[in-house]
Amino acid sequence: MHTDNRDHYPIQKTFHKHGNNVELKNPSVLIVDDDFVFSSILFQYLKKEGYRCSLETDINAILQVCKTGPLPDLFILDYDLGQERNGLDLCRMLKSSVERPVMILTG
């Protein structure tokens, strides 16, 4: 029997930044993954939890978002993006150019 544990393990929407706790209202997440099925499931789950989500598969498009904005509050990256550069490469690029948290997932 499946039980919904969201009441027991809520997703945190308060982040520690520069020594202060910052509460995000309606935070945005950019999911970067080449696996449409997995990213769609993650997208739907986060959306139900009140996050504004968008999906992307192309590293160059992500780098363009970093230049032009608006930036998401959180980047969630797949490690293996099926491209010349992987999620770890993208994470390094993001950390050197934007001040946003980055999470890497792999399956």
Coordinates of N, CA and C in Angstrom, one line a residue:
M1 N 0.8 -1.2 0.0 CA 0.0 0.0 0.0 C 0.9 1.2 0.0
H2 N 0.6 2.2 -0.9 CA 1.4 3.4 -1.0 C 0.8 4.5 -0.1
T3 N 1.7 5.1 0.6 CA 1.2 6.3 1.4 C 2.0 7.5 1.0
D4 N 1.3 8.6 1.0 CA 1.9 9.9 0.6 C 2.7 10.5 1.8
N5 N 4.0 10.6 1.7 CA 4.8 11.1 2.9 C 5.0 12.6 2.8
R6 N 4.4 13.3 1.9 CA 4.6 14.7 1.8 C 4.4 15.5 3.2
D7 N 3.4 15.0 4.0 CA 3.2 15.7 5.3 C 4.4 15.4 6.2
H8 N 5.1 14.3 6.0 CA 6.2 14.0 6.9 C 7.5 14.6 6.5
Y9 N 7.7 14.8 5.2 CA 8.9 15.3 4.6 C 8.6 16.4 3.6
P10 N 8.2 17.6 4.1 CA 7.9 18.7 3.2 C 9.2 19.2 2.5
I11 N 9.0 19.7 1.3 CA 10.1 20.3 0.6 C 10.5 21.6 1.2
Q12 N 11.7 21.8 1.6 CA 12.2 23.1 2.2 C 12.1 24.2 1.2
K13 N 11.6 25.3 1.6 CA 11.5 26.5 0.7 C 12.3 27.7 1.4
T14 N 13.0 27.4 2.4 CA 13.9 28.4 3.1 C 15.3 28.0 2.8
F15 N 16.1 28.9 2.3 CA 17.5 28.7 2.0 C 18.4 29.6 2.8
H16 N 19.6 29.1 3.1 CA 20.6 29.9 3.8 C 21.4 30.6 2.8
K17 N 21.5 31.9 2.9 CA 22.2 32.8 2.0 C 22.9 33.9 2.7
H18 N 24.2 34.0 2.6 CA 25.0 35.0 3.2 C 24.7 35.2 4.7
G19 N 24.6 34.1 5.4 CA 24.4 34.1 6.8 C 23.0 34.3 7.3
N20 N 22.0 34.5 6.3 CA 20.6 34.7 6.6 C 19.8 33.6 6.0
N21 N 18.6 33.3 6.7 CA 17.7 32.4 6.1 C 16.7 33.2 5.2
V22 N 16.5 32.8 4.0 CA 15.7 33.5 3.0 C 14.5 32.6 2.7
E23 N 13.3 33.0 2.9 CA 12.1 32.3 2.6 C 11.7 32.7 1.1
L24 N 11.5 31.7 0.3 CA 11.1 31.9 -1.1 C 9.7 31.6 -1.3
K25 N 9.0 32.6 -1.8 CA 7.5 32.4 -2.1 C 7.4 32.0 -3.6
N26 N 6.8 30.9 -3.9 CA 6.7 30.5 -5.3 C 8.0 30.4 -6.0
P27 N 9.0 29.7 -5.5 CA 10.3 29.6 -6.1 C 10.3 28.9 -7.5
S28 N 11.3 29.3 -8.3 CA 11.4 28.7 -9.6 C 12.5 27.7 -9.7
V29 N 12.3 26.7 -10.5 CA 13.3 25.6 -10.7 C 13.4 25.4 -12.2
L30 N 14.7 25.3 -12.6 CA 15.0 24.9 -14.0 C 15.6 23.5 -13.9
I31 N 14.8 22.5 -14.6 CA 15.3 21.1 -14.6 C 16.0 20.9 -16.0
V32 N 17.2 20.4 -15.9 CA 18.0 20.2 -17.1 C 18.2 18.7 -17.2
D33 N 17.6 18.1 -18.1 CA 17.7 16.6 -18.2 C 17.3 16.2 -19.7
D34 N 18.0 15.2 -20.2 CA 17.6 14.7 -21.5 C 16.6 13.5 -21.5
D35 N 16.3 13.1 -20.3 CA 15.3 12.0 -20.1 C 13.9 12.6 -19.9
F36 N 13.1 12.6 -20.9 CA 11.8 13.3 -20.8 C 10.9 12.7 -19.8
V37 N 10.9 11.4 -19.6 CA 10.0 10.7 -18.7 C 10.4 11.1 -17.3
F38 N 11.6 11.0 -16.9 CA 12.1 11.4 -15.5 C 11.8 12.9 -15.3
S39 N 12.2 13.7 -16.2 CA 12.1 15.2 -16.0 C 10.6 15.6 -15.9
S40 N 9.7 14.9 -16.6 CA 8.3 15.2 -16.5 C 7.7 14.8 -15.2
I41 N 8.2 13.7 -14.6 CA 7.7 13.3 -13.3 C 8.2 14.3 -12.3
L42 N 9.5 14.7 -12.3 CA 10.0 15.6 -11.4 C 9.3 17.0 -11.5
F43 N 9.1 17.4 -12.7 CA 8.4 18.6 -13.0 C 7.0 18.6 -12.4
Q44 N 6.2 17.6 -12.6 CA 4.9 17.5 -12.0 C 4.9 17.5 -10.5
Y45 N 5.8 16.8 -9.9 CA 5.9 16.7 -8.4 C 6.2 18.1 -7.9
L46 N 7.2 18.7 -8.4 CA 7.6 20.1 -7.9 C 6.5 21.1 -8.1
K47 N 5.8 21.0 -9.2 CA 4.7 21.9 -9.5 C 3.6 21.8 -8.5
K48 N 3.3 20.5 -8.1 CA 2.3 20.2 -7.1 C 2.7 20.9 -5.8
E49 N 4.0 20.9 -5.5 CA 4.5 21.4 -4.3 C 4.6 23.0 -4.3
G50 N 4.2 23.6 -5.4 CA 4.1 25.0 -5.4 C 5.3 25.7 -6.1
Y51 N 6.2 24.9 -6.8 CA 7.3 25.5 -7.5 C 6.9 25.8 -8.9
R52 N 7.5 26.9 -9.4 CA 7.3 27.2 -10.9 C 8.5 26.5 -11.6
C53 N 8.2 25.6 -12.5 CA 9.2 24.8 -13.1 C 9.3 25.0 -14.6
S54 N 10.5 24.8 -15.1 CA 10.7 24.8 -16.6 C 11.7 23.7 -16.9
L55 N 11.6 23.2 -18.1 CA 12.5 22.1 -18.5 C 13.4 22.5 -19.6
E56 N 14.6 22.0 -19.7 CA 15.5 22.3 -20.8 C 16.4 21.1 -20.9
T57 N 16.9 20.9 -22.2 CA 17.8 19.8 -22.5 C 19.1 20.2 -23.0
D58 N 19.2 21.5 -23.4 CA 20.4 22.0 -24.1 C 21.2 22.9 -23.3
I59 N 22.5 22.5 -23.1 CA 23.4 23.3 -22.2 C 23.6 24.7 -22.8
N60 N 23.7 24.9 -24.1 CA 23.8 26.2 -24.6 C 22.6 27.1 -24.3
A61 N 21.4 26.5 -24.3 CA 20.2 27.3 -24.0 C 20.3 27.7 -22.5
I62 N 20.8 26.9 -21.6 CA 21.0 27.2 -20.2 C 22.0 28.4 -20.1
L63 N 23.1 28.3 -20.8 CA 24.1 29.4 -20.7 C 23.5 30.7 -21.2
Q64 N 22.6 30.7 -22.2 CA 22.0 31.9 -22.7 C 21.0 32.4 -21.6
V65 N 20.3 31.6 -20.9 CA 19.4 32.0 -19.8 C 20.2 32.7 -18.8
C66 N 21.4 32.2 -18.5 CA 22.3 32.9 -17.5 C 22.7 34.3 -17.9
K67 N 22.9 34.5 -19.2 CA 23.2 35.8 -19.7 C 22.1 36.8 -19.7
T68 N 20.9 36.3 -20.1 CA 19.8 37.2 -20.4 C 18.7 37.2 -19.3
G69 N 18.7 36.1 -18.4 CA 17.7 36.0 -17.4 C 16.3 35.8 -17.9
P70 N 15.3 35.7 -17.0 CA 15.5 35.7 -15.6 C 16.1 34.3 -15.1
L71 N 16.8 34.4 -14.0 CA 17.4 33.2 -13.5 C 16.4 32.4 -12.6
P72 N 16.4 31.1 -12.6 CA 15.6 30.4 -11.6 C 16.2 30.4 -10.2
D73 N 15.5 30.1 -9.2 CA 16.0 30.1 -7.9 C 16.8 28.8 -7.6
L74 N 16.6 27.8 -8.4 CA 17.4 26.5 -8.3 C 17.5 25.9 -9.6
F75 N 18.7 25.3 -9.9 CA 19.0 24.5 -11.1 C 19.0 23.1 -10.6
I76 N 18.3 22.2 -11.3 CA 18.4 20.7 -11.0 C 18.9 20.1 -12.3
L77 N 20.1 19.5 -12.2 CA 20.8 19.0 -13.4 C 20.9 17.5 -13.4
D78 N 20.8 16.9 -14.5 CA 21.1 15.5 -14.7 C 22.6 15.4 -14.9
Y79 N 23.3 14.4 -14.4 CA 24.7 14.2 -14.6 C 25.0 13.9 -16.1
D80 N 24.3 13.0 -16.6 CA 24.6 12.6 -18.0 C 23.5 13.2 -18.9
L81 N 23.9 14.3 -19.6 CA 23.0 15.0 -20.5 C 23.1 14.5 -21.9
G82 N 23.9 13.5 -22.2 CA 24.0 13.0 -23.6 C 24.6 13.9 -24.6
Q83 N 25.4 14.9 -24.1 CA 26.1 15.9 -24.9 C 27.6 15.8 -24.7
E84 N 28.3 16.7 -25.4 CA 29.8 16.7 -25.2 C 30.1 17.1 -23.7
R85 N 29.3 18.0 -23.1 CA 29.5 18.4 -21.7 C 28.5 17.7 -20.9
N86 N 28.8 17.4 -19.7 CA 27.8 16.7 -18.8 C 27.3 17.7 -17.7
G87 N 26.5 17.2 -16.8 CA 25.9 18.0 -15.8 C 26.9 18.6 -14.9
L88 N 28.0 17.9 -14.6 CA 29.1 18.4 -13.8 C 29.8 19.6 -14.4
D89 N 30.0 19.5 -15.7 CA 30.6 20.6 -16.5 C 29.7 21.8 -16.4
L90 N 28.4 21.6 -16.6 CA 27.4 22.7 -16.5 C 27.4 23.3 -15.1
C91 N 27.4 22.4 -14.1 CA 27.5 22.9 -12.7 C 28.6 23.9 -12.5
R92 N 29.8 23.5 -13.0 CA 31.0 24.3 -12.8 C 30.8 25.7 -13.5
M93 N 30.2 25.6 -14.7 CA 30.0 26.9 -15.5 C 29.0 27.8 -14.7
L94 N 27.9 27.2 -14.2 CA 26.9 27.9 -13.4 C 27.5 28.5 -12.2
K95 N 28.3 27.8 -11.4 CA 28.8 28.2 -10.2 C 29.8 29.4 -10.4
S96 N 30.4 29.4 -11.6 CA 31.4 30.5 -11.8 C 30.7 31.8 -12.4
S97 N 29.4 31.6 -12.8 CA 28.8 32.8 -13.4 C 27.5 33.3 -12.7
V98 N 26.8 32.4 -12.0 CA 25.6 32.9 -11.3 C 25.6 32.4 -9.8
E99 N 24.9 33.2 -9.0 CA 24.8 32.9 -7.6 C 23.5 32.2 -7.3
R100 N 23.4 30.9 -7.7 CA 22.2 30.2 -7.5 C 22.6 28.8 -7.0
P101 N 21.7 28.1 -6.2 CA 22.0 26.7 -5.8 C 21.8 25.8 -7.0
V102 N 22.7 24.8 -7.1 CA 22.6 23.8 -8.1 C 22.6 22.4 -7.5
M103 N 21.7 21.5 -8.0 CA 21.6 20.2 -7.5 C 21.8 19.2 -8.7
I104 N 22.6 18.2 -8.5 CA 22.9 17.2 -9.6 C 22.2 15.9 -9.2
L105 N 21.4 15.4 -10.1 CA 20.8 14.1 -9.9 C 21.3 13.1 -11.0
T106 N 21.3 11.9 -10.7 CA 21.6 10.9 -11.7 C 20.9 9.6 -11.4
G107 N 20.6 8.8 -12.5 CA 19.8 7.6 -12.2 C 20.5 6.3 -12.5

